[in-house]
């Protein structure tokens, strides 16, 4: 399932072709939404944003189209005169004279307004989005110290979207590797220096994943693997999905275990903090 960086990139791609451009078609598969299609076609898109794994299309009249891809949903961009060939079920379509954004297979779609959006059940449970809400390292350090988070094991806390939205399973392993921490550690167990390092790891890792299309490995490490002819799956990450392989930093064997019912990867040498 895509994580925050992937959804942010989708939002950016949609925004480039939809924002500020007159709409020629607005169509929904669901009758309660289709009733609003004519009105939305008379306005235009002012922004395409995301919050965690939810995508938000914001219209000039104040309406907001909420969609969550869940396991199978996907937005596809294509020329308006060249719809893609697919067996997926079309759920929504927003078209300009040149481009179309088509949403396939998603079932969680609804219309809100900028005033009512905070009451959307999924969004109401989310913490700030690391790529949308201008989060700083200091913000993360402060949040780690809050009572509701300080006693949680990091392995489960990082997956809790109420802590910060957008961190998924591959990011969790990568973040804790760069922070030098094991998943059973709690924020309250950490020194000030460790909390600062963890906060920096959270922010820099998700920003790198966003900028480099899901790649979180350090350039010098991945270059070495690329030159050896390895496939992308082996050079994309520092530790995730690399059990049995040598650590890029120290050469120890990467281990895998289950943490919070999800697979977790770590270096037993680098992560002794």
Tab-separated table of C-alpha atoms in Angstrom:
chain	number	residue	atom	x	y	z
A	1	UNK	CA	0.000	0.000	0.000
A	2	UNK	CA	1.355	3.481	-0.855
A	3	UNK	CA	2.578	5.558	2.078
A	4	UNK	CA	2.523	9.312	2.627
A	5	UNK	CA	5.312	10.201	0.151
A	6	UNK	CA	3.621	8.296	-2.667
A	7	UNK	CA	0.241	9.947	-2.010
A	8	UNK	CA	1.909	13.384	-1.848
A	9	UNK	CA	3.460	12.766	-5.262
A	10	UNK	CA	0.075	11.768	-6.699
A	11	UNK	CA	-1.448	14.960	-5.290
A	12	UNK	CA	1.333	16.995	-6.892
A	13	UNK	CA	0.811	15.359	-10.294
A	14	UNK	CA	-2.945	15.936	-10.196
A	15	UNK	CA	-2.464	19.519	-9.086
A	16	UNK	CA	-0.226	20.319	-12.060
A	17	UNK	CA	-2.966	19.525	-14.576
A	18	UNK	CA	-6.130	20.445	-12.645
A	19	UNK	CA	-5.436	23.574	-10.596
A	20	UNK	CA	-6.782	26.763	-12.147
A	21	UNK	CA	-7.919	25.076	-15.378
A	22	UNK	CA	-11.620	25.102	-16.454
A	23	UNK	CA	-13.313	21.721	-16.013
A	24	UNK	CA	-15.068	20.156	-18.972
A	25	UNK	CA	-16.363	17.084	-17.132
A	26	UNK	CA	-17.008	16.031	-13.545
A	27	UNK	CA	-18.416	12.535	-13.175
A	28	UNK	CA	-19.014	10.203	-10.225
A	29	UNK	CA	-20.163	6.596	-10.097
A	30	UNK	CA	-22.111	7.215	-6.877
A	31	UNK	CA	-25.541	8.892	-7.287
A	32	UNK	CA	-25.222	11.056	-4.177
A	33	UNK	CA	-22.019	12.554	-5.605
A	34	UNK	CA	-23.173	12.707	-9.217
A	35	UNK	CA	-25.962	15.067	-8.124
A	36	UNK	CA	-23.222	17.622	-7.405
A	37	UNK	CA	-21.271	17.070	-10.639
A	38	UNK	CA	-22.958	19.872	-12.574
A	39	UNK	CA	-22.235	22.420	-9.870
A	40	UNK	CA	-18.605	21.406	-9.564
A	41	UNK	CA	-18.150	21.625	-13.325
A	42	UNK	CA	-19.029	25.325	-13.114
A	43	UNK	CA	-16.167	25.985	-10.708
A	44	UNK	CA	-12.489	24.980	-10.811
A	45	UNK	CA	-9.877	23.196	-8.712
A	46	UNK	CA	-7.800	25.481	-6.502
A	47	UNK	CA	-5.558	22.846	-4.867
A	48	UNK	CA	-4.905	19.123	-4.645
A	49	UNK	CA	-3.651	18.150	-1.221
A	50	UNK	CA	-3.205	15.058	0.919
A	51	UNK	CA	-3.458	14.105	4.561
A	52	UNK	CA	-1.883	10.774	5.354
A	53	UNK	CA	-3.169	8.368	2.704
A	54	UNK	CA	-6.223	10.479	1.859
A	55	UNK	CA	-6.257	12.725	-1.201
A	56	UNK	CA	-8.181	16.027	-1.179
A	57	UNK	CA	-9.307	17.916	-4.288
A	58	UNK	CA	-10.321	21.432	-3.267
A	59	UNK	CA	-12.733	23.453	-5.440
A	60	UNK	CA	-13.121	27.222	-5.654
A	61	UNK	CA	-16.705	27.069	-4.305
A	62	UNK	CA	-15.465	25.539	-1.033
A	63	UNK	CA	-16.237	21.896	-1.749
A	64	UNK	CA	-13.582	19.240	-1.099
A	65	UNK	CA	-13.528	15.836	-2.777
A	66	UNK	CA	-12.147	13.297	-0.287
A	67	UNK	CA	-10.838	9.942	-1.515
A	68	UNK	CA	-8.892	7.140	0.107
A	69	UNK	CA	-7.329	4.522	-2.151
A	70	UNK	CA	-7.332	1.801	0.539
A	71	UNK	CA	-5.858	-1.379	-0.991
A	72	UNK	CA	-6.961	-1.154	-4.615
A	73	UNK	CA	-7.813	2.451	-5.495
A	74	UNK	CA	-5.613	4.397	-7.883
A	75	UNK	CA	-5.671	7.818	-9.553
A	76	UNK	CA	-4.504	7.837	-13.174
A	77	UNK	CA	-3.698	10.855	-15.304
A	78	UNK	CA	-4.204	10.639	-19.050
A	79	UNK	CA	-5.085	12.729	-22.057
A	80	UNK	CA	-8.790	13.473	-22.159
A	81	UNK	CA	-9.102	11.860	-25.604
A	82	UNK	CA	-7.106	8.763	-24.634
A	83	UNK	CA	-8.659	6.908	-21.648
A	84	UNK	CA	-6.464	4.076	-20.329
A	85	UNK	CA	-7.273	0.458	-21.028
A	86	UNK	CA	-7.993	-1.167	-17.698
A	87	UNK	CA	-10.273	-3.697	-16.023
A	88	UNK	CA	-10.540	-1.475	-12.959
A	89	UNK	CA	-13.887	0.101	-12.080
A	90	UNK	CA	-14.120	3.832	-12.719
A	91	UNK	CA	-15.299	5.720	-9.617
A	92	UNK	CA	-14.691	9.393	-10.443
A	93	UNK	CA	-13.412	11.511	-13.312
A	94	UNK	CA	-12.282	15.147	-13.478
A	95	UNK	CA	-11.474	16.444	-16.959
A	96	UNK	CA	-10.071	19.566	-18.555
A	97	UNK	CA	-9.828	20.159	-22.301
A	98	UNK	CA	-6.454	18.386	-22.347
A	99	UNK	CA	-6.108	16.109	-19.307
A	100	UNK	CA	-8.234	13.807	-17.180
A	101	UNK	CA	-7.739	12.500	-13.673
A	102	UNK	CA	-9.569	9.188	-13.289
A	103	UNK	CA	-10.060	7.413	-9.973
A	104	UNK	CA	-10.383	3.644	-10.250
A	105	UNK	CA	-11.464	0.970	-7.768
A	106	UNK	CA	-11.625	3.206	-4.665
A	107	UNK	CA	-14.792	2.936	-2.585
A	108	UNK	CA	-14.137	5.588	0.071
A	109	UNK	CA	-15.147	8.783	-1.737
A	110	UNK	CA	-17.174	11.679	-0.361
A	111	UNK	CA	-17.790	15.412	-0.720
A	112	UNK	CA	-17.208	17.864	2.104
A	113	UNK	CA	-16.608	21.568	2.459
A	114	UNK	CA	-13.566	23.353	3.836
A	115	UNK	CA	-15.630	24.038	6.979
A	116	UNK	CA	-16.878	20.453	7.516
A	117	UNK	CA	-13.765	18.540	6.411
A	118	UNK	CA	-12.404	18.312	9.965
A	119	UNK	CA	-15.439	16.150	10.804
A	120	UNK	CA	-14.606	13.538	8.171
A	121	UNK	CA	-14.273	10.355	10.322
A	122	UNK	CA	-10.902	9.204	8.964
A	123	UNK	CA	-9.268	12.640	8.995
A	124	UNK	CA	-10.574	13.394	12.480
A	125	UNK	CA	-8.362	10.608	13.876
A	126	UNK	CA	-5.156	11.676	12.126
A	127	UNK	CA	-2.186	13.529	13.490
A	128	UNK	CA	-0.432	16.185	11.392
A	129	UNK	CA	0.772	15.180	7.951
A	130	UNK	CA	4.571	15.303	7.803
A	131	UNK	CA	4.580	16.486	4.184
A	132	UNK	CA	1.572	18.802	4.220
A	133	UNK	CA	1.412	20.570	7.584
A	134	UNK	CA	4.836	22.212	7.754
A	135	UNK	CA	6.096	19.999	10.601
A	136	UNK	CA	9.507	20.856	12.088
A	137	UNK	CA	12.016	18.748	14.029
A	138	UNK	CA	11.082	20.715	17.156
A	139	UNK	CA	7.403	19.857	16.631
A	140	UNK	CA	8.255	16.160	16.521
A	141	UNK	CA	10.435	16.325	19.653
A	142	UNK	CA	7.592	18.027	21.525
A	143	UNK	CA	5.036	15.478	20.313
A	144	UNK	CA	7.270	12.575	21.403
A	145	UNK	CA	7.147	14.016	24.919
A	146	UNK	CA	3.356	14.172	25.137
A	147	UNK	CA	1.828	11.795	27.707
A	148	UNK	CA	-0.292	9.929	25.137
A	149	UNK	CA	2.811	9.023	23.108
A	150	UNK	CA	5.754	8.951	25.554
A	151	UNK	CA	5.112	5.430	26.890
A	152	UNK	CA	4.461	3.761	23.540
A	153	UNK	CA	7.008	1.454	21.928
A	154	UNK	CA	8.427	3.136	18.830
A	155	UNK	CA	7.622	0.121	16.678
A	156	UNK	CA	3.892	0.625	17.154
A	157	UNK	CA	3.929	4.392	17.680
A	158	UNK	CA	5.392	5.167	14.258
A	159	UNK	CA	2.573	3.239	12.555
A	160	UNK	CA	-0.086	5.073	14.550
A	161	UNK	CA	-1.532	7.646	12.149
A	162	UNK	CA	-2.754	9.601	15.158
A	163	UNK	CA	0.900	10.322	15.968
A	164	UNK	CA	1.900	11.529	12.527
A	165	UNK	CA	0.094	10.767	9.306
A	166	UNK	CA	1.964	9.270	6.373
A	167	UNK	CA	4.418	6.845	8.026
A	168	UNK	CA	3.930	3.266	6.865
A	169	UNK	CA	5.828	0.043	7.259
A	170	UNK	CA	8.864	0.615	5.042
A	171	UNK	CA	9.374	4.088	6.495
A	172	UNK	CA	9.197	2.733	10.042
A	173	UNK	CA	12.140	0.371	9.511
A	174	UNK	CA	14.174	3.012	7.707
A	175	UNK	CA	13.492	5.726	10.300
A	176	UNK	CA	14.545	3.574	13.250
A	177	UNK	CA	17.646	2.361	11.430
A	178	UNK	CA	18.845	5.920	10.815
A	179	UNK	CA	17.948	6.839	14.394
A	180	UNK	CA	19.964	3.847	15.697
A	181	UNK	CA	17.000	2.592	17.769
A	182	UNK	CA	15.163	-0.693	18.320
A	183	UNK	CA	11.351	-0.797	18.084
A	184	UNK	CA	10.736	-1.609	21.769
A	185	UNK	CA	12.283	1.677	22.907
A	186	UNK	CA	9.821	4.289	24.171
A	187	UNK	CA	10.156	8.058	23.757
A	188	UNK	CA	10.426	8.478	27.522
A	189	UNK	CA	13.392	6.061	27.578
A	190	UNK	CA	15.409	8.263	25.236
A	191	UNK	CA	17.911	10.968	26.041
A	192	UNK	CA	17.400	14.453	24.650
A	193	UNK	CA	20.026	13.699	22.022
A	194	UNK	CA	18.284	10.481	20.978
A	195	UNK	CA	14.905	12.197	20.718
A	196	UNK	CA	16.439	14.911	18.563
A	197	UNK	CA	18.082	12.307	16.350
A	198	UNK	CA	14.817	10.354	16.039
A	199	UNK	CA	12.860	13.489	15.137
A	200	UNK	CA	15.429	14.391	12.507
A	201	UNK	CA	15.329	10.838	11.135
A	202	UNK	CA	11.527	10.928	10.853
A	203	UNK	CA	11.557	14.178	8.927
A	204	UNK	CA	14.562	13.605	6.672
A	205	UNK	CA	13.574	10.023	5.789
A	206	UNK	CA	10.034	10.896	4.717
A	207	UNK	CA	11.272	13.952	2.809
A	208	UNK	CA	13.819	11.830	0.946
A	209	UNK	CA	11.162	9.225	0.129
A	210	UNK	CA	8.983	12.010	-1.279
A	211	UNK	CA	11.712	13.653	-3.324
A	212	UNK	CA	13.200	10.387	-4.625
A	213	UNK	CA	10.020	8.379	-5.335
A	214	UNK	CA	10.260	5.999	-2.395
A	215	UNK	CA	14.059	5.665	-2.219
A	216	UNK	CA	15.424	6.004	1.332
A	217	UNK	CA	18.914	4.551	0.992
A	218	UNK	CA	21.893	6.884	1.181
A	219	UNK	CA	23.301	7.801	-2.267
A	220	UNK	CA	26.791	6.476	-1.547
A	221	UNK	CA	25.409	3.103	-0.411
A	222	UNK	CA	22.957	2.631	-3.253
A	223	UNK	CA	25.538	3.635	-5.857
A	224	UNK	CA	27.735	0.780	-4.700
A	225	UNK	CA	24.853	-1.705	-5.051
A	226	UNK	CA	23.789	-0.296	-8.404
A	227	UNK	CA	27.300	-0.675	-9.769
A	228	UNK	CA	27.180	-4.326	-8.720
A	229	UNK	CA	24.174	-4.757	-11.017
A	230	UNK	CA	21.576	-5.343	-8.293
A	231	UNK	CA	17.900	-4.635	-8.996
A	232	UNK	CA	16.082	-1.634	-7.525
A	233	UNK	CA	14.596	-3.643	-4.660
A	234	UNK	CA	18.106	-4.183	-3.319
A	235	UNK	CA	19.346	-0.595	-3.529
A	236	UNK	CA	16.123	1.309	-2.732
A	237	UNK	CA	16.262	0.781	1.062
A	238	UNK	CA	18.880	0.781	3.788
A	239	UNK	CA	17.327	-2.132	5.724
A	240	UNK	CA	13.703	-2.735	4.705
A	241	UNK	CA	13.158	-6.046	2.869
A	242	UNK	CA	16.900	-6.805	3.076
A	243	UNK	CA	16.959	-9.596	5.682
A	244	UNK	CA	19.989	-11.815	5.240
A	245	UNK	CA	21.864	-9.061	3.384
A	246	UNK	CA	24.839	-7.131	4.799
A	247	UNK	CA	24.201	-3.766	6.427
A	248	UNK	CA	25.413	-0.955	4.184
A	249	UNK	CA	26.958	0.785	7.196
A	250	UNK	CA	28.692	-1.965	9.161
A	251	UNK	CA	28.380	-5.230	7.221
A	252	UNK	CA	26.350	-7.069	9.887
A	253	UNK	CA	23.474	-9.230	8.653
A	254	UNK	CA	20.106	-7.457	8.476
A	255	UNK	CA	17.474	-9.170	10.620
A	256	UNK	CA	13.702	-9.458	10.275
A	257	UNK	CA	11.057	-9.834	12.977
A	258	UNK	CA	7.387	-9.085	13.527
A	259	UNK	CA	6.573	-5.864	15.383
A	260	UNK	CA	2.946	-4.749	15.856
A	261	UNK	CA	1.947	-7.581	13.510
A	262	UNK	CA	3.997	-6.130	10.661
A	263	UNK	CA	7.390	-7.127	9.331
A	264	UNK	CA	10.257	-5.066	10.677
A	265	UNK	CA	13.896	-4.973	9.531
A	266	UNK	CA	16.918	-3.787	11.482
A	267	UNK	CA	20.685	-3.987	11.906
A	268	UNK	CA	21.605	-5.676	15.221
A	269	UNK	CA	24.843	-3.682	15.390
A	270	UNK	CA	23.820	-0.192	14.260
A	271	UNK	CA	20.606	-0.231	16.291
A	272	UNK	CA	21.791	-0.837	19.831
A	273	UNK	CA	20.655	2.533	21.179
